[in-house]
Short mmCIF file of N, CA and C in Angstrom, two decimals:
data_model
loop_
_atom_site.label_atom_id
_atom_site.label_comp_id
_atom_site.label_asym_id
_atom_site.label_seq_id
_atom_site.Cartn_x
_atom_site.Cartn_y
_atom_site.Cartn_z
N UNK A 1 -10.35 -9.71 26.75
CA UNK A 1 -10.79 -8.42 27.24
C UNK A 1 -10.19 -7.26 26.44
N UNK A 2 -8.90 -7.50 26.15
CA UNK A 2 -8.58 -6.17 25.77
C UNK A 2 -9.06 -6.04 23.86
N UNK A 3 -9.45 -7.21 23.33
CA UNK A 3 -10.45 -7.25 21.92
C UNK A 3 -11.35 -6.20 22.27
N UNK A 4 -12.28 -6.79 23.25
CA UNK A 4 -13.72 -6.13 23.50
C UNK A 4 -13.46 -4.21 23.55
N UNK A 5 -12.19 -4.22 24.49
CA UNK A 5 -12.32 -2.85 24.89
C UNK A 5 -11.47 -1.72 23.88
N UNK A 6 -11.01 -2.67 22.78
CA UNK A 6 -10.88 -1.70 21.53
C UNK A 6 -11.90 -2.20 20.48
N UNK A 7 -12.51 -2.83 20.25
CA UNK A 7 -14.22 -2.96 19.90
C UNK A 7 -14.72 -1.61 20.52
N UNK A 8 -14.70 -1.85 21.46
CA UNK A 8 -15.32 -0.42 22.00
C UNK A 8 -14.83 0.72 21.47
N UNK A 9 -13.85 1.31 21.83
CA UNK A 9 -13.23 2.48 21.23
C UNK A 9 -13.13 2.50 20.25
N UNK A 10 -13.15 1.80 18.84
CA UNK A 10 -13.35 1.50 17.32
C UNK A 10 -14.89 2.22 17.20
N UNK A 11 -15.71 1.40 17.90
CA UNK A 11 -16.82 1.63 17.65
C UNK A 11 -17.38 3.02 17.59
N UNK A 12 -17.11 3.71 18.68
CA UNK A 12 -17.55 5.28 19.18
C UNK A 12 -16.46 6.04 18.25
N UNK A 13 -15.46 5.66 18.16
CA UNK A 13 -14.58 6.38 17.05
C UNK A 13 -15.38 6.07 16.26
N UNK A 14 -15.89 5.41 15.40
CA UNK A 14 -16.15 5.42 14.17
C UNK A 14 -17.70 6.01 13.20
N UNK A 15 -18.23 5.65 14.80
CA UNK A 15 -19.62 6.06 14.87
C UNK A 15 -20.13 7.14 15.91
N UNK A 16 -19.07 7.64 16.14
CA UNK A 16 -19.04 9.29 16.64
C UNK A 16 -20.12 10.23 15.80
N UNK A 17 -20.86 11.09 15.93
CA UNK A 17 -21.70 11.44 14.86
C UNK A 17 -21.23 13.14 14.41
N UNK A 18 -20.34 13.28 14.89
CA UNK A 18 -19.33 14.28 14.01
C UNK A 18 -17.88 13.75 13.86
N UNK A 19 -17.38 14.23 13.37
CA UNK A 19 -15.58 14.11 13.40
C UNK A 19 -14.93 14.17 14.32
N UNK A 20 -13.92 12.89 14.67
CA UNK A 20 -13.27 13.18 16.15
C UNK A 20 -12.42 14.13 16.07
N UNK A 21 -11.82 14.52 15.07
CA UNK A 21 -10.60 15.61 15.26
C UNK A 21 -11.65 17.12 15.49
N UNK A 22 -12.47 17.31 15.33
CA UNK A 22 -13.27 18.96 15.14
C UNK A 22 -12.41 19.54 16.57
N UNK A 23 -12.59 19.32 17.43
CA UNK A 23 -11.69 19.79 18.67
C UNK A 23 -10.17 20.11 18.41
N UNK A 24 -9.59 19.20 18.10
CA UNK A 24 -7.62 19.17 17.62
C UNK A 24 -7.44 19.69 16.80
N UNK A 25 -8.34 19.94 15.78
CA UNK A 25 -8.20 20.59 14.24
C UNK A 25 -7.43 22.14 14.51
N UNK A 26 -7.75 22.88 15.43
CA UNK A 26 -6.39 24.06 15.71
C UNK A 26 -5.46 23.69 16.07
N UNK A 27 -5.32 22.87 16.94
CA UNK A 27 -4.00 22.51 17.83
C UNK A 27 -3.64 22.01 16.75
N UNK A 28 -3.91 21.05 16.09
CA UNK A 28 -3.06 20.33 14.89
C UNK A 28 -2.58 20.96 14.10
N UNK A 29 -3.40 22.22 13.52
CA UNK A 29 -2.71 22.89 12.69
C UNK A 29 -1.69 23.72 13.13
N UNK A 30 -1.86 24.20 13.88
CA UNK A 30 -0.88 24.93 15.22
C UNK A 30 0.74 24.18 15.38
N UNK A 31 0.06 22.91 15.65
CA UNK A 31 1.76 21.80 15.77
C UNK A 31 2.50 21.63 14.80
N UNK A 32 1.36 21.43 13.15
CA UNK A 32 2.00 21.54 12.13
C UNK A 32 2.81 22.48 11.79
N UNK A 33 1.64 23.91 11.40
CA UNK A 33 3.14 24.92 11.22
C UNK A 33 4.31 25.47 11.89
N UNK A 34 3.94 24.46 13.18
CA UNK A 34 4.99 25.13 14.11
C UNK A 34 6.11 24.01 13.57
N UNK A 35 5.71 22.55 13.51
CA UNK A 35 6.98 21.51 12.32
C UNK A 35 7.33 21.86 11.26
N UNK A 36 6.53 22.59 10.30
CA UNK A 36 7.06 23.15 9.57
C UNK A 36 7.93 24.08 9.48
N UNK A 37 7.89 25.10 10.36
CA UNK A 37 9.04 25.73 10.20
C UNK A 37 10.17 25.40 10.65
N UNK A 38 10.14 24.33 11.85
CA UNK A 38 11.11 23.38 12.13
C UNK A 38 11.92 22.46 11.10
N UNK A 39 11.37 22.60 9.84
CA UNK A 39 11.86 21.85 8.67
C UNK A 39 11.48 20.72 8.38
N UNK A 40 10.51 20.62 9.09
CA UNK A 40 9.28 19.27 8.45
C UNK A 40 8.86 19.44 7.14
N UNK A 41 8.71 18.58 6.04
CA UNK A 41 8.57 19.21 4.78
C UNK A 41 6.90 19.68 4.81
N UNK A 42 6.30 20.24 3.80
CA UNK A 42 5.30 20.24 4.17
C UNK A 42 4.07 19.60 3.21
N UNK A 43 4.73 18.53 2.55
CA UNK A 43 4.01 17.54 2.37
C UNK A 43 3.08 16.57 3.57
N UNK A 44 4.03 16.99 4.93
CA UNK A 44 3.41 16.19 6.28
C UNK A 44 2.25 16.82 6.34
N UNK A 45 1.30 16.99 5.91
CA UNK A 45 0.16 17.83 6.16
C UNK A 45 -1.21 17.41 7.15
N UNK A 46 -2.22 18.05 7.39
CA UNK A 46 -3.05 17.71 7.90
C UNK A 46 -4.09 16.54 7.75
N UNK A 47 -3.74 16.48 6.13
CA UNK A 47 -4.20 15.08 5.62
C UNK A 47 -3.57 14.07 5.87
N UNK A 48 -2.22 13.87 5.76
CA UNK A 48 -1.15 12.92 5.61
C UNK A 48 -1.86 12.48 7.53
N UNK A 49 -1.76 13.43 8.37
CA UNK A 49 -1.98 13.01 9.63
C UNK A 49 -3.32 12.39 9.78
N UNK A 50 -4.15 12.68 9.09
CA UNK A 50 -5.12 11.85 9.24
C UNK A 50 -5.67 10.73 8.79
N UNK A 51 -4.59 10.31 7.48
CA UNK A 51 -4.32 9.19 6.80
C UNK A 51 -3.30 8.49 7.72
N UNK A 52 -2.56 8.39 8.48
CA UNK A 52 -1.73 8.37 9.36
C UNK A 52 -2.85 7.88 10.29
N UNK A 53 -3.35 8.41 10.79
CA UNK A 53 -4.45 8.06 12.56
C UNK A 53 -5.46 6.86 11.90
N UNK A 54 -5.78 6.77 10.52
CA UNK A 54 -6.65 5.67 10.00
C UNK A 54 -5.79 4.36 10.24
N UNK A 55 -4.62 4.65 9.26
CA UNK A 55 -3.99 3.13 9.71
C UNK A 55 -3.58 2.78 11.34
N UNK A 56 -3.38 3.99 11.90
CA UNK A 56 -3.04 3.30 12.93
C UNK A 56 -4.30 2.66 13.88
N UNK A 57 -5.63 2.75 13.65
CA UNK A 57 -6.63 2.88 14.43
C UNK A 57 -6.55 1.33 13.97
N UNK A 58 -6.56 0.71 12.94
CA UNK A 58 -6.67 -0.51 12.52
C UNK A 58 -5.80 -1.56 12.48
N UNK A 59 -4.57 -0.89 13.51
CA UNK A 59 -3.18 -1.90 13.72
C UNK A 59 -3.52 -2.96 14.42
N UNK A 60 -4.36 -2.56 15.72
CA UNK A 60 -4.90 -4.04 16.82
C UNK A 60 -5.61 -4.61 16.31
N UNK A 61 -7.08 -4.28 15.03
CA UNK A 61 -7.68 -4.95 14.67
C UNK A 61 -6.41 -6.06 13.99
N UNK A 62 -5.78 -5.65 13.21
CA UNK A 62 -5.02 -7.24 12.58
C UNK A 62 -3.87 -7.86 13.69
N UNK A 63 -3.81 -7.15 14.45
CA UNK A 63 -2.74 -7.71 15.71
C UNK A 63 -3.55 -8.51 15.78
N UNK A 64 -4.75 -8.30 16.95
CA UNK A 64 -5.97 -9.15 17.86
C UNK A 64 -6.33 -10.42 16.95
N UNK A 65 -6.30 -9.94 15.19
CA UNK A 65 -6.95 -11.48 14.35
C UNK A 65 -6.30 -12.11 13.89
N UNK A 66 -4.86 -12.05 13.59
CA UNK A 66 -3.60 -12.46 13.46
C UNK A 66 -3.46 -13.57 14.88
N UNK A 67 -3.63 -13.09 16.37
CA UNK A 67 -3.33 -13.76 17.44
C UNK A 67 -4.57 -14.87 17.33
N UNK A 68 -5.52 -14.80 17.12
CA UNK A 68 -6.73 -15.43 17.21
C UNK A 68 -6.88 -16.52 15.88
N UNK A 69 -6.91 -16.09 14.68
CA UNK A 69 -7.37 -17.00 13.57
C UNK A 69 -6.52 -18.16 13.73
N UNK A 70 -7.48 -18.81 12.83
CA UNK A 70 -7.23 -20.35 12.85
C UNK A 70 -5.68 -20.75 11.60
N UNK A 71 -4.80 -21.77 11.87
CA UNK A 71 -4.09 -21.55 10.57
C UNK A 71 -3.83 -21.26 8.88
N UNK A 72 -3.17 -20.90 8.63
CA UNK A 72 -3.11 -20.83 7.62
C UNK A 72 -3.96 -19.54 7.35
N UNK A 73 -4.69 -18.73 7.41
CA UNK A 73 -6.03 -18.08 7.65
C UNK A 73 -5.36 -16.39 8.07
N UNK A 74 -4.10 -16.75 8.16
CA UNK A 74 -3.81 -14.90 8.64
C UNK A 74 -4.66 -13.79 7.82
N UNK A 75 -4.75 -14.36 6.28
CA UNK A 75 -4.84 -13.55 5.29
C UNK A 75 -6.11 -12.83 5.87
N UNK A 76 -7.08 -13.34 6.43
CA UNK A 76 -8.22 -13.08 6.52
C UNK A 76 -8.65 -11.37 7.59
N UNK A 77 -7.62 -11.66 8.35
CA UNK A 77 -7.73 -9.78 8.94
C UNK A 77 -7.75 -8.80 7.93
N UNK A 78 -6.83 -8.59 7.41
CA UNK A 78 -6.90 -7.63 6.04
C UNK A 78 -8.36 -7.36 5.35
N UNK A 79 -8.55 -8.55 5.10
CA UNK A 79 -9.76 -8.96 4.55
C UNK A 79 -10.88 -8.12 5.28
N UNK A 80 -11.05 -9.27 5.98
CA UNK A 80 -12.13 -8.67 7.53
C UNK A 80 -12.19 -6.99 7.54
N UNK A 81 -11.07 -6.50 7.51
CA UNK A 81 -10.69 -4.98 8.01
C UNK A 81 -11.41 -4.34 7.05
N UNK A 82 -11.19 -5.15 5.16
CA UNK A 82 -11.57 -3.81 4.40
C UNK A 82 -12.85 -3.93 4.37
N UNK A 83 -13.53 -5.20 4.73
CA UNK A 83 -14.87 -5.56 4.82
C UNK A 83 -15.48 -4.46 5.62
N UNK A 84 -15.38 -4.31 6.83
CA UNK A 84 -15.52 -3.83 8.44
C UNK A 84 -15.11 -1.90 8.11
N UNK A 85 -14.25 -2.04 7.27
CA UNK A 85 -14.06 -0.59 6.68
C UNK A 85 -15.43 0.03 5.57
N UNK A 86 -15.49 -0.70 4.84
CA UNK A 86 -16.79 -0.43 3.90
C UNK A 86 -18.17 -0.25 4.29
N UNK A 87 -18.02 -1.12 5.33
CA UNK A 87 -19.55 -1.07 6.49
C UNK A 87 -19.14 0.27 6.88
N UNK A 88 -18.21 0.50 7.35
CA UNK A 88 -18.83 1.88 8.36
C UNK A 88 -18.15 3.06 7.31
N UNK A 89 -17.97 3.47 6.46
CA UNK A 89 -17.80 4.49 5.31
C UNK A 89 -19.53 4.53 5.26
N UNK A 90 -20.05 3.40 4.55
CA UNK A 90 -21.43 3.18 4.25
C UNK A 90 -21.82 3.85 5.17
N UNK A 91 -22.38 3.07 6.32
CA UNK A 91 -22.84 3.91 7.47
C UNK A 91 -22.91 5.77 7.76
N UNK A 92 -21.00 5.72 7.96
CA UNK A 92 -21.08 7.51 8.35
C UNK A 92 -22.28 8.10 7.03
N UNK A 93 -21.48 7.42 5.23
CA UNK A 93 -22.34 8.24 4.44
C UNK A 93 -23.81 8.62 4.56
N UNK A 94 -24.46 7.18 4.89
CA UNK A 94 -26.10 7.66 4.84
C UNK A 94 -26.67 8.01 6.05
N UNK A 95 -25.73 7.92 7.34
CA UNK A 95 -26.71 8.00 8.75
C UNK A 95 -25.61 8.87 9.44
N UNK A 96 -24.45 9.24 9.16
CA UNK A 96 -24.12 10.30 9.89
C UNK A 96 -23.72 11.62 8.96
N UNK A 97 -24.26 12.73 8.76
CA UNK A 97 -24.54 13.61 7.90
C UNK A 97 -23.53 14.24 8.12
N UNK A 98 -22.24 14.69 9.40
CA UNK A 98 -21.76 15.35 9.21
C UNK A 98 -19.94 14.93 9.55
N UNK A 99 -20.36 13.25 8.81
CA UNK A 99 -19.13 12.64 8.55
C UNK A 99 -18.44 12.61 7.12
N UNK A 100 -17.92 12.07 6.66
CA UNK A 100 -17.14 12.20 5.65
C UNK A 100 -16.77 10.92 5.28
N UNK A 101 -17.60 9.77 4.52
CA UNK A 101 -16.88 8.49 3.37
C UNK A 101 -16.32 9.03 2.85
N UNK A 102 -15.07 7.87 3.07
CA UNK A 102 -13.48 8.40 2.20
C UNK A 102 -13.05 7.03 1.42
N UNK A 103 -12.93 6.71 0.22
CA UNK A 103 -12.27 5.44 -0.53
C UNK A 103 -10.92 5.05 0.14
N UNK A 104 -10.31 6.29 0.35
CA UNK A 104 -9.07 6.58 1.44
C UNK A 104 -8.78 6.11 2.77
N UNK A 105 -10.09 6.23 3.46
CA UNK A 105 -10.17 5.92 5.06
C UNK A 105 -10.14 4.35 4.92
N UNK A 106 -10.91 3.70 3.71
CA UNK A 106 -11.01 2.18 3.62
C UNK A 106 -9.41 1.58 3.61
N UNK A 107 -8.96 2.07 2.47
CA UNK A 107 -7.60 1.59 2.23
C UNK A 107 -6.46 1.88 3.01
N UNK A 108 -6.41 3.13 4.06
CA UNK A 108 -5.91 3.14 5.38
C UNK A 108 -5.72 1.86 6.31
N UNK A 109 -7.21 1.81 6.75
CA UNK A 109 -7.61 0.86 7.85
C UNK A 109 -7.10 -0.67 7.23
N UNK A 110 -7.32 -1.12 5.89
CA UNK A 110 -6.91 -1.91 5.70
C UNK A 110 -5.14 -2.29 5.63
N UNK A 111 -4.74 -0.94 5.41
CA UNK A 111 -3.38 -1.29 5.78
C UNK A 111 -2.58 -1.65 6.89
N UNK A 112 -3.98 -0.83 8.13
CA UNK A 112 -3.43 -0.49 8.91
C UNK A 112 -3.37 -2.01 9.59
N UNK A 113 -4.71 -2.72 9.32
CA UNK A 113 -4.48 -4.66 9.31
C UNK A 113 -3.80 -4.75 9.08
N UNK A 114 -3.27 -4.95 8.01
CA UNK A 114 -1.83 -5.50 7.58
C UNK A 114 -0.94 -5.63 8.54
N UNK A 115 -0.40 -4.33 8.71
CA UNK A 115 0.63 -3.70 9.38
C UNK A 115 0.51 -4.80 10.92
N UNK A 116 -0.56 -4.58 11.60
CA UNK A 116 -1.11 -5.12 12.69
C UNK A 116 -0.86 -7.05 12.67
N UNK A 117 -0.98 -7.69 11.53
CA UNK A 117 -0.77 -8.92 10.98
C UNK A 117 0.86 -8.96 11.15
N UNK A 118 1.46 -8.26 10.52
CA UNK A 118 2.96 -8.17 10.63
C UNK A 118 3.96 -8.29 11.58
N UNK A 119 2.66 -7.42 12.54
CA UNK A 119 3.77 -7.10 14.17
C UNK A 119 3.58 -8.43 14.66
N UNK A 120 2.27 -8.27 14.61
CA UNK A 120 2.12 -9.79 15.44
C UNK A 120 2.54 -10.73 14.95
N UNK A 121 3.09 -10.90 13.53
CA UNK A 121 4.23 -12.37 13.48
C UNK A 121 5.25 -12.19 13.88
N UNK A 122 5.68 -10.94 13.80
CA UNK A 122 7.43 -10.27 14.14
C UNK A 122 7.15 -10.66 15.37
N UNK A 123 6.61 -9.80 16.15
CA UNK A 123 6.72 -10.10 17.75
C UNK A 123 6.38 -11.67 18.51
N UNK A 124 5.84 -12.32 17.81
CA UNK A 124 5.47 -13.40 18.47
C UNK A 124 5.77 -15.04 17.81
N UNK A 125 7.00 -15.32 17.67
CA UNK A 125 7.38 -16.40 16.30
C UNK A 125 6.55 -17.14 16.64
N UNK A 126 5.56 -17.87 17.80
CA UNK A 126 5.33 -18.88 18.14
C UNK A 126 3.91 -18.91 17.36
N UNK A 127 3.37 -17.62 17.41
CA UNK A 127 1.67 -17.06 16.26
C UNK A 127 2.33 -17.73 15.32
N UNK A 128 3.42 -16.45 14.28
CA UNK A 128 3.91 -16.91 13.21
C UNK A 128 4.18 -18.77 13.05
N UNK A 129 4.27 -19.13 13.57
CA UNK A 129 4.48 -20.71 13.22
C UNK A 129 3.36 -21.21 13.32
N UNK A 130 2.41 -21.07 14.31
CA UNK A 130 1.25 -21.48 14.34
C UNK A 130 0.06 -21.34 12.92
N UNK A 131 0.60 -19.91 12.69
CA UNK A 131 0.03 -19.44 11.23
C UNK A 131 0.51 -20.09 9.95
N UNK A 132 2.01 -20.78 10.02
CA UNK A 132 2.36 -21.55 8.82
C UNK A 132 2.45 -20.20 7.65
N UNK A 133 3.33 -18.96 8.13
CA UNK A 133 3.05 -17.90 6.67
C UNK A 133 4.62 -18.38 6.04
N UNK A 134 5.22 -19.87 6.33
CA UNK A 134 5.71 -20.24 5.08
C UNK A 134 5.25 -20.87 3.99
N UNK A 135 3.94 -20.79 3.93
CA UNK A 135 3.32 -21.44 2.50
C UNK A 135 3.28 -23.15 2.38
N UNK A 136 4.39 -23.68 3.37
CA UNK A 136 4.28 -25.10 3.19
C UNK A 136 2.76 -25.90 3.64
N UNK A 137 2.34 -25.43 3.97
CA UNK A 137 0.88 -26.25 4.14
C UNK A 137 0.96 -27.28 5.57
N UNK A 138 2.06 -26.64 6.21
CA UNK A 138 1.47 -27.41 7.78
C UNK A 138 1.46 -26.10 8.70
N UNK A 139 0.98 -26.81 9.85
CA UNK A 139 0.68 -25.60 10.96
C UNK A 139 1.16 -26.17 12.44
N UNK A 140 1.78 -27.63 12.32
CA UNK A 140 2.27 -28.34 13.27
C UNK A 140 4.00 -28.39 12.72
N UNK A 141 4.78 -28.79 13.61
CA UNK A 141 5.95 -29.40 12.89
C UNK A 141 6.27 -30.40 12.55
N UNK A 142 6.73 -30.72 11.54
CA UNK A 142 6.96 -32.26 10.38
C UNK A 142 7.23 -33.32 11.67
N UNK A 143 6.77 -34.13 11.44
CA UNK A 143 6.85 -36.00 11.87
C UNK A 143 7.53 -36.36 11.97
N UNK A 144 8.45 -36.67 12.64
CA UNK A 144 9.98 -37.76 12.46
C UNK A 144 9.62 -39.21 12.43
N UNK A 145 10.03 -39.65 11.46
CA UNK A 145 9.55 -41.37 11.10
C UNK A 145 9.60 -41.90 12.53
N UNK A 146 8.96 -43.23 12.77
CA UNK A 146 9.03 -44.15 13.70
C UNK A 146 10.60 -44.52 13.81
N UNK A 147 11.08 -44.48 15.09
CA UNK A 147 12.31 -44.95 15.43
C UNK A 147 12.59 -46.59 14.98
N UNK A 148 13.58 -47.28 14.89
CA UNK A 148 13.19 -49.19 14.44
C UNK A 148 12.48 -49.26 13.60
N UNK A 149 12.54 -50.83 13.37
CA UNK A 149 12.25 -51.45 12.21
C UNK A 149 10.97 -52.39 12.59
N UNK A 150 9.64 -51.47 12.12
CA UNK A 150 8.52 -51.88 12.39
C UNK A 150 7.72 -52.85 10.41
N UNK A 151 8.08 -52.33 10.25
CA UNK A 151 7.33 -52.82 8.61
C UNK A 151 8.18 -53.93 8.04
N UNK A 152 9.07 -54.46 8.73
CA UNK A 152 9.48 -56.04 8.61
C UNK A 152 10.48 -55.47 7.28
N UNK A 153 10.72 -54.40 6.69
CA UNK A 153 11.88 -53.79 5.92
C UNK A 153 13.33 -53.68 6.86
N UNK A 154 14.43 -53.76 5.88
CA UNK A 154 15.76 -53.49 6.09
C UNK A 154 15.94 -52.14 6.58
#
């Protein structure tokens, strides 16, 4: 359930047919220079925040496929993400006119998988093992020989 219901909110975020910030865009700037003079540098800018809200929008997507994929296979959220990112850049460009494709927004979201892949091994060793992201090529734990002497050997 809780896949579906950020499916959902991904979705209308993304395919909103203006910009979700057009509303916050004062307040934001408002909070900013008010951090700034607080001594926020001001490299933190309005961009940086919205490069910032991309990756984070795409953290559950690699949490949720990280918990779900099959072993060995983590790699594949990232993947998925920049895939799933390119579709809808495409999209806003030709069918929503008063969105904005960004090469930027792609490589965000895909980080923001990543990132999302990460937590969910940190937080959950039992994924992480299940996932095998030590490279050894199992996804179960090693065999312990047969106890006794079955093969008529010493």
């Amino acid at each position: 359930m809780p896949a579906a219901a950020y499916a959902a909110a991904l979705t209308a975020v993304v395919f909103w047919p203006v910009p979700v910030d057009r509303h916050a865009a004062g307040t934001l700037s408002r909070v900013l220079a008010w951090l700034h003079g607080a001594g926020i540098p001001a490299w933190f800018d309005y961009g940086l925040v919205e490069w910032l809200a991309n990756v984070a929008m795409f953290v559950p997507f690699g949490f949720l496929a990280a918990a779900v994929l099959a072993p060995r296979r983590w790699w594949l959220a990232p993947v998925c993400a920049l895939g799933a990112s390119l579709a809808i850049e495409l999209v806003q460009h030709a069918a929503l006119p008063e969105r904005f494709a960004s090469v930027a927004d792609v490589g965000a979201n895909t980080l923001g998988a990543a990132v999302g892949v990460l937590a969910c091994l940190a937080l959950f060793p039992a994924v992480a093992a299940r996932l095998d992201v030590s490279g050894h090529g199992r996804s179960a734990p090693p065999r312990r020989p047969p106890s006794g002497n079955r093969g008529g050997r010493p």
